XYZ file of C-alpha atoms in Angstrom:
339
model
C -13.274 -20.876 -42.010
C -16.413 -22.264 -40.356
C -19.851 -22.377 -41.867
C -21.243 -19.369 -39.921
C -21.929 -16.152 -41.806
C -19.267 -13.898 -40.279
C -21.595 -10.935 -40.177
C -23.939 -12.851 -37.853
C -21.210 -13.759 -35.365
C -21.063 -11.461 -32.332
C -18.325 -10.797 -29.826
C -20.723 -11.930 -27.090
C -21.142 -15.282 -28.850
C -17.368 -15.785 -29.134
C -16.956 -14.794 -25.463
C -19.576 -17.353 -24.414
C -17.929 -20.147 -26.429
C -14.465 -19.270 -25.138
C -15.626 -18.930 -21.526
C -14.225 -15.396 -21.222
C -15.642 -11.879 -20.924
C -16.689 -9.706 -23.865
C -13.879 -7.174 -23.152
C -11.316 -10.008 -23.352
C -12.498 -10.913 -26.872
C -12.384 -7.197 -27.740
C -8.779 -7.019 -26.585
C -7.815 -10.012 -28.742
C -9.530 -8.503 -31.799
C -7.755 -5.183 -31.238
C -4.368 -6.861 -30.806
C -3.805 -5.735 -27.244
C -1.027 -7.462 -25.327
C -2.755 -7.804 -21.927
C -4.294 -11.211 -22.627
C -2.853 -14.544 -21.443
C -1.348 -16.489 -24.396
C -3.578 -19.568 -24.021
C -6.680 -17.355 -23.799
C -5.612 -15.409 -26.894
C -5.036 -18.653 -28.820
C -8.459 -20.045 -27.827
C -10.283 -16.832 -28.786
C -8.437 -16.444 -32.102
C -9.252 -20.055 -33.025
C -12.950 -19.414 -32.408
C -12.869 -16.132 -34.328
C -11.294 -17.909 -37.298
C -13.573 -20.942 -37.076
C -16.738 -18.843 -37.050
C -15.480 -16.344 -39.610
C -15.899 -13.313 -37.402
C -15.666 -10.038 -39.309
C -15.377 -6.554 -37.867
C -18.501 -4.475 -38.347
C -16.607 -1.502 -39.710
C -12.869 -0.707 -39.915
C -13.615 2.846 -38.847
C -15.526 1.819 -35.690
C -13.848 2.505 -32.377
C -14.525 0.051 -29.567
C -15.979 1.408 -26.367
C -13.487 2.388 -23.710
C -12.750 -0.386 -21.233
C -14.300 0.108 -17.798
C -14.244 -1.337 -14.290
C -17.560 -1.369 -12.427
C -17.121 -0.509 -8.727
C -20.285 -1.295 -6.740
C -21.029 -0.290 -3.135
C -24.060 -1.074 -1.006
C -23.988 2.563 0.103
C -21.692 5.532 -0.367
C -22.318 7.129 3.032
C -19.064 6.051 4.687
C -15.802 8.028 4.446
C -13.848 4.841 3.747
C -15.696 4.521 0.415
C -13.698 7.484 -0.881
C -10.425 5.780 0.048
C -11.377 2.612 -1.847
C -12.459 4.625 -4.899
C -9.121 6.430 -4.839
C -7.217 3.138 -4.871
C -9.252 1.638 -7.728
C -8.975 4.881 -9.723
C -5.178 4.998 -9.373
C -4.756 1.583 -10.986
C -7.525 2.025 -13.555
C -6.196 5.380 -14.729
C -2.638 4.118 -15.124
C -3.988 1.172 -17.167
C -6.079 3.354 -19.460
C -9.330 2.004 -17.981
C -12.320 4.016 -16.753
C -14.240 3.492 -13.503
C -18.015 3.437 -13.043
C -19.114 3.837 -9.396
C -22.591 2.661 -8.350
C -24.537 2.192 -5.111
C -27.290 -0.430 -4.939
C -28.532 0.389 -1.400
C -29.190 -3.258 -0.471
C -32.255 -3.266 -2.778
C -33.018 -5.956 -5.372
C -34.527 -3.345 -7.700
C -31.343 -1.227 -7.559
C -29.169 -4.279 -8.209
C -31.304 -5.201 -11.218
C -31.112 -1.672 -12.604
C -27.327 -1.660 -12.163
C -27.088 -5.035 -13.923
C -29.194 -3.793 -16.850
C -27.008 -0.689 -17.183
C -23.792 -2.687 -16.856
C -24.745 -4.950 -19.778
C -24.732 -1.927 -22.104
C -21.096 -0.991 -21.498
C -17.701 -2.568 -22.123
C -16.967 -3.738 -18.588
C -13.697 -5.522 -17.817
C -15.059 -6.829 -14.528
C -16.893 -5.919 -11.351
C -15.523 -4.959 -7.928
C -18.073 -5.252 -5.136
C -17.462 -3.458 -1.827
C -19.792 -5.475 0.344
C -20.085 -8.167 2.954
C -22.366 -10.223 0.714
C -23.211 -10.679 -2.973
C -26.482 -12.526 -3.454
C -26.298 -15.838 -5.365
C -28.568 -14.816 -8.302
C -26.344 -11.815 -8.988
C -23.225 -13.987 -8.815
C -24.834 -16.488 -11.193
C -25.719 -13.805 -13.750
C -22.193 -12.396 -13.714
C -20.812 -15.900 -14.240
C -23.161 -16.316 -17.188
C -21.745 -13.110 -18.658
C -18.195 -14.428 -17.990
C -17.345 -11.255 -16.102
C -14.640 -11.524 -13.448
C -15.683 -10.427 -9.941
C -13.541 -9.342 -6.984
C -14.959 -8.506 -3.563
C -13.299 -5.781 -1.488
C -14.343 -6.872 1.901
C -13.697 -4.580 4.873
C -16.269 -6.697 6.717
C -14.323 -9.950 6.500
C -16.779 -12.457 5.056
C -15.912 -16.096 4.495
C -14.199 -16.782 1.141
C -16.728 -17.009 -1.673
C -16.473 -18.146 -5.281
C -14.911 -14.801 -6.200
C -11.533 -13.579 -4.897
C -11.872 -11.405 -1.796
C -9.552 -8.740 -0.387
C -9.745 -7.798 3.276
C -7.622 -6.745 6.244
C -6.299 -8.367 9.430
C -9.106 -7.289 11.772
C -8.233 -9.611 14.659
C -4.550 -8.660 14.664
C -5.379 -4.957 14.444
C -7.707 -5.122 17.426
C -5.181 -7.180 19.387
C -2.429 -4.616 18.813
C -4.655 -1.671 19.795
C -5.674 -3.260 23.094
C -2.153 -4.489 23.863
C -1.035 -0.893 23.381
C -3.611 0.360 25.899
C -2.672 -2.393 28.348
C 0.972 -1.416 27.905
C 0.069 2.119 28.949
C -1.326 0.704 32.188
C -5.053 0.474 31.440
C -6.963 -2.399 33.023
C -10.556 -1.250 32.506
C -10.913 -0.897 28.742
C -14.318 -0.308 27.176
C -15.107 -1.804 23.783
C -17.689 -0.498 21.288
C -18.460 -3.191 18.734
C -19.582 -3.106 15.116
C -22.684 -4.849 13.700
C -22.728 -8.385 15.151
C -23.555 -10.066 11.815
C -20.267 -8.887 10.271
C -17.223 -11.077 10.685
C -14.957 -8.040 11.067
C -16.976 -7.021 14.136
C -16.543 -10.472 15.638
C -12.835 -10.493 14.776
C -12.273 -7.123 16.457
C -14.172 -8.280 19.549
C -12.113 -11.485 19.615
C -8.912 -9.436 19.362
C -10.039 -7.331 22.333
C -10.811 -10.453 24.380
C -7.504 -12.078 23.392
C -5.468 -9.047 24.470
C -7.168 -8.926 27.879
C -6.842 -12.680 28.350
C -3.125 -12.679 27.504
C -2.598 -9.953 30.123
C -4.570 -11.843 32.776
C -7.389 -9.273 32.776
C -10.912 -10.624 33.223
C -13.388 -9.528 30.563
C -16.144 -7.382 32.087
C -19.236 -7.621 29.877
C -20.480 -4.310 31.271
C -17.610 -2.652 29.368
C -18.698 -4.105 25.990
C -21.311 -2.061 24.159
C -23.056 -2.594 20.800
C -22.468 -0.282 17.864
C -22.846 0.039 14.106
C -19.655 1.851 12.995
C -21.378 5.302 12.882
C -20.903 8.427 15.008
C -24.235 8.239 16.842
C -23.563 4.713 18.126
C -20.171 5.802 19.427
C -21.721 8.757 21.203
C -24.473 6.630 22.780
C -22.135 3.841 23.883
C -19.514 6.301 25.108
C -22.117 8.119 27.208
C -23.242 4.810 28.734
C -19.679 3.708 29.531
C -18.774 7.025 31.142
C -21.921 6.849 33.305
C -20.958 3.486 34.866
C -20.228 3.482 38.630
C -16.724 2.265 37.773
C -16.131 3.664 34.276
C -13.324 2.518 31.969
C -10.070 4.448 31.778
C -9.820 3.759 28.040
C -12.257 2.988 25.204
C -11.450 1.080 22.031
C -14.033 1.777 19.323
C -14.260 -0.640 16.393
C -14.386 2.251 13.901
C -13.016 5.789 13.693
C -16.488 7.244 13.295
C -17.588 5.654 16.583
C -14.371 6.885 18.221
C -15.280 10.443 17.182
C -18.723 9.866 18.688
C -16.946 8.934 21.937
C -15.022 12.225 21.736
C -18.343 14.093 21.849
C -19.583 11.985 24.765
C -16.378 12.787 26.655
C -16.725 16.503 25.911
C -20.357 16.603 27.081
C -19.360 14.795 30.274
C -16.955 17.622 31.086
C -13.929 15.339 30.597
C -10.956 15.460 28.275
C -9.167 13.032 25.951
C -6.650 11.685 26.913
C -6.313 13.402 30.303
C -9.391 11.691 31.759
C -9.930 8.820 29.306
C -7.971 7.362 26.402
C -9.668 6.623 23.062
C -8.458 4.422 20.187
C -10.260 3.823 16.864
C -10.053 1.562 13.835
C -9.711 2.578 10.132
C -7.374 5.623 10.068
C -9.708 7.795 8.023
C -7.992 10.977 6.760
C -9.951 13.313 9.059
C -8.879 11.669 12.337
C -5.422 13.195 12.183
C -7.085 16.630 12.285
C -9.451 16.124 15.232
C -8.430 17.324 18.687
C -6.503 15.512 19.898
C -5.416 13.550 16.780
C -6.774 10.015 17.114
C -4.655 6.952 17.778
C -6.128 4.255 15.560
C -5.597 1.031 13.658
C -4.868 1.759 10.018
C -6.929 -0.348 7.630
C -5.265 -0.076 4.176
C -8.428 0.873 2.284
C -6.794 2.533 -0.730
C -4.374 -0.381 -1.081
C -7.334 -2.785 -0.984
C -8.858 -0.861 -3.881
C -5.599 -0.948 -5.815
C -5.199 -4.698 -5.361
C -8.797 -5.318 -6.403
C -8.344 -3.319 -9.612
C -5.110 -5.119 -10.474
C -6.804 -8.472 -9.817
C -9.765 -7.600 -12.066
C -7.451 -6.618 -14.918
C -5.475 -9.846 -14.528
C -8.634 -11.971 -14.493
C -10.021 -10.089 -17.494
C -6.808 -10.938 -19.327
C -7.310 -14.646 -18.679
C -4.788 -14.969 -15.849
C -5.359 -16.902 -12.615
C -5.112 -15.576 -9.062
C -2.935 -17.365 -6.540
C -5.215 -17.078 -3.518
C -9.001 -16.699 -3.186
C -8.617 -14.602 -0.030
C -5.994 -11.908 0.591
C -5.724 -10.026 3.880
C -3.614 -6.870 3.951
C -1.847 -6.005 7.181
C -3.283 -3.456 9.611
C -1.025 -1.118 11.603
C -1.401 0.808 14.845
C -0.908 4.543 14.251
C 0.015 6.299 17.505
C -1.112 9.906 17.880
C -2.287 11.857 20.927
C -5.562 10.302 22.116
C -4.120 7.695 24.495
C -2.040 8.134 27.642
C -1.419 6.266 30.907
C -4.448 6.290 33.248
C -4.580 8.703 36.097
C -3.328 7.033 39.259
């Protein structure tokens, strides 16, 4: 036994010396099996060396938790990600704490202060960026971090999970071209997000492969929300030579296009075809049901939760960046153009 008074040794101290999270040390102390053997051996050696003693045999450790942090919770795809994380957490006997930090430093600091008071296995961020000071503090706490990244940022220090944005956009526009469309409008997402650029590149690649010149007048800015889709759709329909199809880089913008079409006295897909991106649950119930690119949001949440639990157990991840496949879901919003 080491020279430390065992009553003065804390789990946080052992975690810091072992280079692991506090919940990992808790799992070793409680004899749980979900810890990598070399991690368990290192933690047990430190516990023995420093003479760690439990505070009370009757004390129950706090329930293990996963922190799931969004910038905002105002998008329908947030619910899909929560559902995926919850499925894995629940089956593993782990709770989920959902927070929104609203892009504000003060909110992030408050979340961090609250997070320190609970037994967190790790943190899942749903964001296109995690600021360096926050990353540094989480490293200091030896908490594993995974980024669910619908926006497609460059790989960071933490593992990231995204989707094949370029391939999804390519397939959607190839589908429209296959129906006979040659004038295809595109409503983009925020230009600072890599997913927006990837979806625009997929649109350009599909037209180029078919020998169709890109008309910049058919490309309109957007922000993934309904209002932007409505505004851009109205502008595209008002062109002297309007498109026969519109590909919107999100389902919400595609539904905004639906309203622009309705107010123009036209119909989908009789007068214009519309395709979206995301496959949110509600788009199968709109009229007509929307053809869209399915982004596997719930599966992204499930993979992130599994990755956090593996990292918290001292395991390694094989790849710092995982992209799950997108898929074109054909419904009733696209048809051949009128001759």
